[in-house]
Amino acid sequence: MKKIAKHNIIAVLKAWAKDHTVIAPQRKDHDEIAFDTFDEASFTLEYTKSSVSPKQALFPQNEVIFRIEDGTYRQVTDEKKRLLFGIRPCDMKALLQSRDFMSKDFKDVYYEARAQGAATVVMACAGPQSPTCFCTTTRSGPWSDAGYDLQLTDLGDSFLVEIGSAKGEALASSELFSPIDDAEAGRLLAPLRKEAEERIPLVPQVLEVMEKLKLSGVPDDAWEYFGNKCINCGGCSFVCPTCTCFNIFDRVVSEGNGERIRSWDSCLYAGFTKEASGHNPRGTQGLRIKRRHEHKLLYHNDRKTHGAVSTCVGCGRCSDYCPVHIGTIEVAKHLTEKKS
Amino acid sequence: MGDSCTNKYEPFPVVISRTLPQIGEHRLFQLKIEDGRSWEEFGHQPGQFVEVSIFGKGEAPISISSPPTRPDYLEICVRKTGKITDALFEMGKGSRLHIRGPYGRGFPVDELKGHKLLLVAGGLGLAPLRSLLLYVLDRREEFKDLILMYGTNNPDNVLFKYELLSFFDRDDIKYYYSVDRDQEGIWKQYVGLVTGLFDHATLSVEDTKAVLCGPPIMYRFVMEKLLKLGFPKDNIYMSLERMMKCGVGKCGHCAIGEKYCCIDGPVFNYTEVEHIKEAI
């Protein structure tokens, strides 16, 4: 393992930026934290979880997949080598899950072009990043156990650096990183990890509702309770690190010329499943909310979970951002409530 | 094209070689590959679908109506019902468009071979089922008895009318046609729901594989009939319709429980979907 002084982080990021597009936590207007291209002026190490997950670094909200010139489709792929700095363990887990999904059966060339060269530097969590964090329940934090290239742990004026791959080894090879004896590093890590895990409250209802969905399911009217509240904004899907559903559409620039674009989509929208005939197999908002939660908590068998219990990685963003309180935590609590 | 293409989202150009009007807002389009090659290496199977691309309008999933035994053309039967199909209906012979595919798991031709077949279609469901029907007729000796049941809402809405009529001359296919309503009294065959045809057909459950394709409401009632007759669940296949955007199991639109209709289907054995509440 290695160590790096905090005051050297900027220098390291600048060095990495020479041959990578470095994506790092940036403090935006209104103190919003976003993962964006490294800019020293707005870069911050004082950050909690980002509003939107860093999934957009590999899967942008909108991307041109073909440029159409005189009726001919020309593939557009983005092969910039990215380095994702400071992503949280929950988001790391989500990234591993999403990458598997996007490359299984056949490789999604657009996702893969960004993902294959990408390096990941995880920032372990010393505790909950917001009251909605529940990664200890979903087993996707507060530390990453695998998949990262480097993982940093805050030691006060320095970071402990765990090396997870050959790529990580190369990234931490400069003289700004100093070696630290593994046994000593282990002694430093163990109590920090234990303390962080204890500070993140368990939400046993999430596991209970998973069991319930598997064994008996939940009656449709229980989903309609949420369906009636839902304002159909799709925000939960957009902030979710494991949501990867998309739409494909064309933008015309001139006769025979334009772009084919793919953009994030959400299973919460009525039009998501509506067929040309007008038939909608998921015809109510309750059924759409059921779909979203069943996909996260029940039907994750289409995705490898990389050690997490589900494809919900416990980041809590849906609970942070849903204006009408239909986050995973609220749903799990409501559906497992003991009626007296 | 097919597996040789590294980017499955990339469409290739085809040309409309013929358009054949069907009922009302339905039309059959015959497509040729732009450079004149045969469709043989496209490798489509009965029951699969393509994504049709019309520049500026986007893409729509459309089932293939012709069998691979007729590789000179690829046929798609289209109902005019949205942005993309509206644009397609503006096109005629010689017009150029793009497609990608073939996608999905089609009818399990190898499992059907050597068995008696009962094909049940409702409405536009005949469009995908026709690829299997013609396949069986083209390779008639590989299958045993063939029964076709086709129901539509009224005599004006019978798809592929001339093809269906041509079976009158054949003794290697038994056919039963129905219309829900016949206000003008012109229909010579059964009037009533497609399920009513079961009272008129002589069916042997043994050794028969049933293949269904129709609107969701049809499945419920036809399934009831089949199970009552004693059809084993695993001898029943159905093609399910869902909104499919990418066609390759990524975009999420066509998910049915843990399955993706576009890659795990659209054709399912009944035992694969009976436990999924939202499937049928």
Short mmCIF file of C-alpha atoms in Angstrom, two decimals, chain B residues 15-265:
data_model
loop_
_atom_site.label_atom_id
_atom_site.label_comp_id
_atom_site.label_asym_id
_atom_site.label_seq_id
_atom_site.Cartn_x
_atom_site.Cartn_y
_atom_site.Cartn_z
CA VAL B 15 -34.70 -0.67 -50.99
CA ILE B 16 -38.43 -1.21 -51.25
CA SER B 17 -38.89 -3.51 -54.22
CA ARG B 18 -42.66 -3.82 -53.98
CA THR B 19 -45.52 -2.64 -51.84
CA LEU B 20 -48.66 -4.72 -51.59
CA PRO B 21 -51.69 -3.04 -50.12
CA GLN B 22 -53.45 -5.02 -47.44
CA ILE B 23 -56.57 -4.09 -45.56
CA GLY B 24 -57.18 -0.48 -44.54
CA GLU B 25 -54.08 0.94 -42.95
CA HIS B 26 -51.92 -2.14 -43.48
CA ARG B 27 -49.34 -2.67 -46.16
CA LEU B 28 -46.83 -5.37 -47.02
CA PHE B 29 -43.40 -4.06 -47.97
CA GLN B 30 -40.95 -6.23 -49.88
CA LEU B 31 -37.37 -5.23 -49.21
CA LYS B 32 -34.19 -5.89 -51.16
CA ILE B 33 -30.65 -5.42 -49.98
CA GLU B 34 -29.29 -2.35 -51.75
CA ASP B 35 -26.47 -4.21 -53.50
CA GLY B 36 -28.86 -6.93 -54.68
CA ARG B 37 -27.50 -9.75 -52.49
CA SER B 38 -29.84 -12.50 -51.31
CA TRP B 39 -31.25 -12.36 -47.77
CA GLU B 40 -29.74 -15.77 -47.12
CA GLU B 41 -26.74 -14.47 -45.17
CA PHE B 42 -29.01 -12.19 -43.12
CA GLY B 43 -29.84 -15.46 -41.36
CA HIS B 44 -33.35 -14.62 -40.17
CA GLN B 45 -35.61 -17.26 -38.65
CA PRO B 46 -39.42 -17.31 -38.58
CA GLY B 47 -40.70 -15.08 -35.77
CA GLN B 48 -37.74 -12.72 -35.59
CA PHE B 49 -37.98 -8.96 -36.10
CA VAL B 50 -36.01 -6.04 -37.48
CA GLU B 51 -35.60 -2.43 -36.38
CA VAL B 52 -36.70 -0.23 -39.25
CA SER B 53 -34.89 3.12 -39.44
CA ILE B 54 -36.34 6.09 -41.21
CA PHE B 55 -33.98 8.98 -41.09
CA GLY B 56 -35.31 11.82 -39.02
CA LYS B 57 -38.16 9.76 -37.61
CA GLY B 58 -36.23 7.12 -35.68
CA GLU B 59 -36.57 3.38 -35.39
CA ALA B 60 -39.44 0.94 -34.88
CA PRO B 61 -39.45 -2.81 -34.28
CA ILE B 62 -41.33 -4.67 -36.99
CA SER B 63 -41.75 -8.42 -37.31
CA ILE B 64 -40.54 -10.25 -40.38
CA SER B 65 -43.47 -11.73 -42.29
CA SER B 66 -41.55 -13.79 -44.84
CA PRO B 67 -39.74 -17.07 -44.21
CA PRO B 68 -36.02 -17.68 -44.78
CA THR B 69 -37.07 -20.26 -47.37
CA ARG B 70 -37.83 -17.31 -49.66
CA PRO B 71 -34.52 -15.42 -49.55
CA ASP B 72 -35.14 -13.19 -52.58
CA TYR B 73 -36.91 -10.63 -50.44
CA LEU B 74 -37.69 -9.74 -46.86
CA GLU B 75 -41.30 -8.85 -46.17
CA ILE B 76 -42.66 -6.72 -43.38
CA CYS B 77 -46.37 -6.18 -42.84
CA VAL B 78 -46.94 -2.77 -41.34
CA ARG B 79 -49.88 -1.06 -39.71
CA LYS B 80 -49.84 2.71 -40.19
CA THR B 81 -49.93 3.84 -36.62
CA GLY B 82 -47.13 6.22 -35.71
CA LYS B 83 -44.35 8.55 -36.82
CA ILE B 84 -42.19 5.89 -38.43
CA THR B 85 -44.94 3.87 -40.07
CA ASP B 86 -46.57 7.09 -41.32
CA ALA B 87 -43.27 7.93 -43.03
CA LEU B 88 -42.97 4.40 -44.39
CA PHE B 89 -46.40 4.69 -46.01
CA GLU B 90 -45.15 7.78 -47.86
CA MET B 91 -42.52 5.57 -49.48
CA GLY B 92 -42.97 3.47 -52.59
CA LYS B 93 -41.06 1.14 -54.87
CA GLY B 94 -37.42 2.20 -55.10
CA SER B 95 -37.41 4.16 -51.84
CA ARG B 96 -34.42 3.64 -49.60
CA LEU B 97 -34.57 3.01 -45.88
CA HIS B 98 -32.42 1.30 -43.29
CA ILE B 99 -32.90 -1.75 -41.14
CA ARG B 100 -30.92 -3.68 -38.56
CA GLY B 101 -31.39 -7.18 -37.27
CA PRO B 102 -32.54 -9.90 -37.34
CA TYR B 103 -33.36 -9.81 -33.65
CA GLY B 104 -34.95 -11.99 -31.05
CA ARG B 105 -35.63 -15.64 -30.56
CA GLY B 106 -38.13 -16.71 -33.18
CA PHE B 107 -40.39 -19.74 -33.36
CA PRO B 108 -38.53 -22.89 -32.28
CA VAL B 109 -38.55 -24.43 -35.75
CA ASP B 110 -36.37 -27.38 -34.77
CA GLU B 111 -38.62 -28.27 -31.83
CA LEU B 112 -41.69 -28.03 -34.07
CA LYS B 113 -40.30 -30.29 -36.79
CA GLY B 114 -41.81 -33.77 -36.85
CA HIS B 115 -44.89 -32.66 -34.93
CA LYS B 116 -48.46 -31.70 -35.70
CA LEU B 117 -48.95 -27.94 -35.58
CA LEU B 118 -51.80 -25.76 -34.49
CA LEU B 119 -51.20 -22.12 -35.42
CA VAL B 120 -53.58 -19.60 -33.87
CA ALA B 121 -53.45 -15.99 -35.01
CA GLY B 122 -55.55 -12.98 -34.14
CA GLY B 123 -55.62 -9.73 -36.11
CA LEU B 124 -52.19 -8.39 -37.01
CA GLY B 125 -50.72 -11.39 -35.17
CA LEU B 126 -50.86 -13.15 -38.51
CA ALA B 127 -48.00 -10.92 -39.74
CA PRO B 128 -45.26 -12.61 -37.65
CA LEU B 129 -46.97 -16.00 -37.69
CA ARG B 130 -47.02 -15.94 -41.50
CA SER B 131 -43.23 -16.37 -41.50
CA LEU B 132 -43.72 -19.71 -39.76
CA LEU B 133 -46.79 -20.66 -41.76
CA LEU B 134 -45.00 -20.18 -45.08
CA TYR B 135 -41.88 -21.89 -43.74
CA VAL B 136 -43.93 -24.97 -42.86
CA LEU B 137 -45.66 -24.92 -46.25
CA ASP B 138 -42.29 -24.61 -48.02
CA ARG B 139 -40.89 -27.55 -46.06
CA ARG B 140 -44.15 -29.38 -45.70
CA GLU B 141 -42.61 -32.86 -45.48
CA GLU B 142 -40.71 -31.96 -42.30
CA PHE B 143 -43.92 -31.39 -40.33
CA LYS B 144 -47.03 -33.45 -39.66
CA ASP B 145 -50.63 -32.15 -39.77
CA LEU B 146 -51.00 -28.39 -40.03
CA ILE B 147 -53.98 -26.50 -38.68
CA LEU B 148 -54.36 -22.73 -38.98
CA MET B 149 -56.90 -20.75 -36.98
CA TYR B 150 -57.19 -17.08 -37.79
CA GLY B 151 -59.61 -14.64 -36.30
CA THR B 152 -60.14 -10.99 -37.01
CA ASN B 153 -62.81 -8.47 -36.08
CA ASN B 154 -64.76 -8.22 -39.35
CA PRO B 155 -64.60 -9.48 -42.96
CA ASP B 156 -62.90 -6.27 -44.14
CA ASN B 157 -59.97 -6.84 -41.81
CA VAL B 158 -58.70 -10.18 -43.07
CA LEU B 159 -54.97 -9.92 -43.70
CA PHE B 160 -53.28 -11.81 -46.54
CA LYS B 161 -56.71 -12.60 -47.92
CA TYR B 162 -55.51 -14.12 -51.19
CA GLU B 163 -52.99 -16.33 -49.51
CA LEU B 164 -55.58 -17.56 -47.08
CA LEU B 165 -57.99 -18.21 -49.94
CA SER B 166 -55.34 -20.16 -51.82
CA PHE B 167 -55.32 -22.77 -49.07
CA PHE B 168 -58.78 -23.81 -50.27
CA ASP B 169 -56.98 -25.77 -52.99
CA ARG B 170 -54.60 -27.54 -50.66
CA ASP B 171 -55.26 -30.67 -48.73
CA ASP B 172 -52.13 -30.46 -46.60
CA ILE B 173 -53.43 -27.65 -44.39
CA LYS B 174 -56.65 -27.39 -42.44
CA TYR B 175 -57.81 -23.83 -41.95
CA TYR B 176 -60.48 -22.23 -39.79
CA TYR B 177 -61.22 -18.55 -40.18
CA SER B 178 -63.42 -16.41 -37.99
CA VAL B 179 -64.68 -12.84 -37.74
CA ASP B 180 -66.03 -11.37 -34.52
CA ARG B 181 -68.83 -9.53 -36.30
CA ASP B 182 -70.37 -9.73 -39.78
CA GLN B 183 -72.86 -6.91 -40.01
CA GLU B 184 -73.40 -7.24 -43.76
CA GLY B 185 -73.84 -11.00 -43.65
CA ILE B 186 -71.14 -11.71 -46.26
CA TRP B 187 -68.90 -14.02 -44.24
CA LYS B 188 -69.22 -17.66 -45.23
CA GLN B 189 -67.18 -19.07 -42.38
CA TYR B 190 -67.45 -18.87 -38.62
CA VAL B 191 -68.76 -15.70 -36.99
CA GLY B 192 -67.62 -15.27 -33.40
CA LEU B 193 -64.43 -15.11 -31.41
CA VAL B 194 -61.42 -17.10 -32.51
CA THR B 195 -61.88 -19.36 -29.47
CA GLY B 196 -65.18 -20.49 -31.01
CA LEU B 197 -63.18 -22.21 -33.76
CA PHE B 198 -62.07 -24.81 -31.26
CA ASP B 199 -65.63 -26.19 -31.24
CA HIS B 200 -65.44 -26.74 -34.98
CA ALA B 201 -61.95 -28.13 -35.39
CA THR B 202 -60.95 -31.71 -34.90
CA LEU B 203 -57.86 -31.49 -32.77
CA SER B 204 -55.67 -34.20 -31.46
CA VAL B 205 -53.86 -32.91 -28.44
CA GLU B 206 -51.31 -35.65 -28.65
CA ASP B 207 -48.16 -34.77 -30.52
CA THR B 208 -49.50 -31.29 -31.37
CA LYS B 209 -47.56 -28.11 -30.72
CA ALA B 210 -49.64 -24.95 -30.49
CA VAL B 211 -48.21 -21.61 -31.60
CA LEU B 212 -50.08 -18.41 -30.75
CA CYS B 213 -49.74 -14.88 -32.01
CA GLY B 214 -52.28 -12.16 -31.43
CA PRO B 215 -53.37 -9.33 -29.19
CA PRO B 216 -52.95 -9.81 -25.41
CA ILE B 217 -56.66 -10.44 -24.86
CA MET B 218 -56.57 -13.39 -27.28
CA TYR B 219 -53.89 -15.21 -25.29
CA ARG B 220 -55.93 -15.35 -22.15
CA PHE B 221 -58.92 -16.97 -23.82
CA VAL B 222 -57.05 -19.23 -26.20
CA MET B 223 -54.84 -20.45 -23.34
CA GLU B 224 -57.94 -21.33 -21.40
CA LYS B 225 -59.19 -23.44 -24.33
CA LEU B 226 -55.87 -25.16 -24.88
CA LEU B 227 -55.36 -26.08 -21.25
CA LYS B 228 -58.94 -27.34 -21.01
CA LEU B 229 -58.35 -29.53 -24.06
CA GLY B 230 -55.38 -30.98 -22.22
CA PHE B 231 -52.48 -29.38 -24.09
CA PRO B 232 -49.32 -29.78 -21.99
CA LYS B 233 -48.05 -26.31 -21.09
CA ASP B 234 -44.68 -26.92 -22.70
CA ASN B 235 -46.32 -27.65 -26.04
CA ILE B 236 -47.63 -24.09 -26.22
CA TYR B 237 -45.60 -21.23 -27.67
CA MET B 238 -46.53 -17.60 -27.93
CA SER B 239 -45.06 -14.50 -29.50
CA LEU B 240 -45.37 -11.51 -27.16
CA GLU B 241 -45.51 -7.94 -28.29
CA ARG B 242 -43.65 -5.22 -26.43
CA MET B 243 -42.22 -1.82 -27.23
CA MET B 244 -38.66 -2.61 -28.33
CA LYS B 245 -36.22 0.24 -28.87
CA CYS B 246 -32.74 -1.23 -29.11
CA GLY B 247 -33.59 -4.83 -30.03
CA VAL B 248 -30.50 -6.13 -28.27
CA GLY B 249 -31.48 -6.28 -24.60
CA LYS B 250 -30.03 -2.99 -23.37
CA CYS B 251 -32.56 -0.18 -23.48
CA GLY B 252 -34.98 -1.77 -21.01
CA HIS B 253 -38.26 -0.88 -22.72
CA CYS B 254 -39.41 -4.43 -23.48
CA ALA B 255 -38.63 -5.98 -20.09
CA ILE B 256 -41.13 -8.56 -18.87
CA GLY B 257 -40.15 -9.49 -15.33
CA GLU B 258 -36.56 -10.68 -15.50
CA LYS B 259 -36.76 -11.29 -19.24
CA TYR B 260 -36.20 -9.00 -22.19
CA CYS B 261 -38.77 -9.61 -24.89
CA CYS B 262 -36.30 -8.60 -27.62
CA ILE B 263 -33.61 -11.18 -26.83
CA ASP B 264 -35.28 -13.81 -24.63
CA GLY B 265 -38.38 -13.61 -26.88
#
